[in-house]
């Protein structure tokens, strides 16, 4: 896909910053809206480069369910654009923040509808990335069906921009569901887990089945959301209850009050145990997979991360203190360092 003169000029200016950072011995931290910052413990001087104004739709083919956007475009702005064709990106973060598309890719995020629509990474068809080591890279394709052997975009998913700066993202979009319905229950673990299993017996796939916890709540919540056609919703209303239409996503003030945000997944057999040991912060756990998103005080972070890994789960810091020794598995440290050396040999990106 060809670049406009304005795009070329901005990219050239950003590439020049890489060389300048090397000459003057400082580091570059690229931000979208700044929601997912890991505070660095390094003594190196950092300069912020914002992509907030890189926010245009580059190309859109509604018939092919494909859109290409600049990395600074927010989820809500993109969905506003797609709404004219009754399409959308089904992505809402558990903490309710409106991330940029580039930020979602760089931080490896998933939303509350992962159980029904699949992981966000499966929507990423192509990326344009500016790297200090190799210059501009076009990774992936601009079509849904791609037979290339290597899925290079996956390399940059969750890399947090340390290999290169993501400037454009090509995504697969979805038709908007004709009907949406939400049901909420309160109760203890035994009651809610039985209800969640019953929901899966009645219908599949649910857009989301989430167990929710807040430190201020005496009971837990079960949030179930169905996206589909009227006949299925009518059946579920007879079996489950009336539910509610267009219910706003659960929002906890605890997200802003906690020092660290974690994401990851645990085996389903320990979901209840995770919710019990998560003592002082909001937590949302996907019933179908054990994927979770939660906030904690900094003092509890290492304990919870250790607990999760002891039970063969995965966890990483989304925002808060970097905790590099705790947030990156020793298994991937060596390959990560070799990739960093190749794509950013002078380590100008943090």
PDB file of N, CA and C in Angstrom, residues 209-213 221-223 283-287:
ATOM      1  N   UNK A 209     -18.550 -14.657  28.998  1.00  0.00           N
ATOM      2  CA  UNK A 209     -19.009 -15.145  30.300  1.00  0.00           C
ATOM      3  C   UNK A 209     -17.872 -14.834  31.256  1.00  0.00           C
ATOM      4  N   UNK A 210     -18.070 -13.856  32.113  1.00  0.00           N
ATOM      5  CA  UNK A 210     -16.997 -13.343  32.959  1.00  0.00           C
ATOM      6  C   UNK A 210     -17.397 -13.383  34.425  1.00  0.00           C
ATOM      7  N   UNK A 211     -16.470 -13.824  35.255  1.00  0.00           N
ATOM      8  CA  UNK A 211     -16.612 -13.697  36.702  1.00  0.00           C
ATOM      9  C   UNK A 211     -15.906 -12.426  37.138  1.00  0.00           C
ATOM     10  N   UNK A 212     -16.596 -11.610  37.917  1.00  0.00           N
ATOM     11  CA  UNK A 212     -16.102 -10.291  38.297  1.00  0.00           C
ATOM     12  C   UNK A 212     -15.988 -10.188  39.808  1.00  0.00           C
ATOM     13  N   UNK A 213     -14.925  -9.516  40.238  1.00  0.00           N
ATOM     14  CA  UNK A 213     -14.698  -9.328  41.669  1.00  0.00           C
ATOM     15  C   UNK A 213     -14.209  -7.919  41.928  1.00  0.00           C
ATOM     16  N   UNK A 221     -19.766 -11.412  40.947  1.00  0.00           N
ATOM     17  CA  UNK A 221     -20.738 -11.246  39.877  1.00  0.00           C
ATOM     18  C   UNK A 221     -20.405 -12.184  38.722  1.00  0.00           C
ATOM     19  N   UNK A 222     -21.446 -12.612  38.042  1.00  0.00           N
ATOM     20  CA  UNK A 222     -21.305 -13.336  36.781  1.00  0.00           C
ATOM     21  C   UNK A 222     -21.947 -12.486  35.695  1.00  0.00           C
ATOM     22  N   UNK A 223     -21.155 -12.150  34.679  1.00  0.00           N
ATOM     23  CA  UNK A 223     -21.611 -11.316  33.559  1.00  0.00           C
ATOM     24  C   UNK A 223     -21.649 -12.196  32.320  1.00  0.00           C
ATOM     25  N   UNK A 283     -11.025  -7.623  39.480  1.00  0.00           N
ATOM     26  CA  UNK A 283     -10.575  -8.764  38.687  1.00  0.00           C
ATOM     27  C   UNK A 283     -11.717  -9.234  37.792  1.00  0.00           C
ATOM     28  N   UNK A 284     -11.414  -9.499  36.526  1.00  0.00           N
ATOM     29  CA  UNK A 284     -12.366 -10.088  35.582  1.00  0.00           C
ATOM     30  C   UNK A 284     -11.723 -11.333  34.983  1.00  0.00           C
ATOM     31  N   UNK A 285     -12.410 -12.480  35.078  1.00  0.00           N
ATOM     32  CA  UNK A 285     -11.876 -13.750  34.579  1.00  0.00           C
ATOM     33  C   UNK A 285     -12.864 -14.350  33.584  1.00  0.00           C
ATOM     34  N   UNK A 286     -12.363 -14.705  32.407  1.00  0.00           N
ATOM     35  CA  UNK A 286     -13.195 -15.318  31.370  1.00  0.00           C
ATOM     36  C   UNK A 286     -13.423 -16.789  31.697  1.00  0.00           C
ATOM     37  N   UNK A 287     -14.682 -17.166  31.811  1.00  0.00           N
ATOM     38  CA  UNK A 287     -15.017 -18.522  32.227  1.00  0.00           C
ATOM     39  C   UNK A 287     -14.586 -19.563  31.195  1.00  0.00           C
TER      40      UNK A 287
END
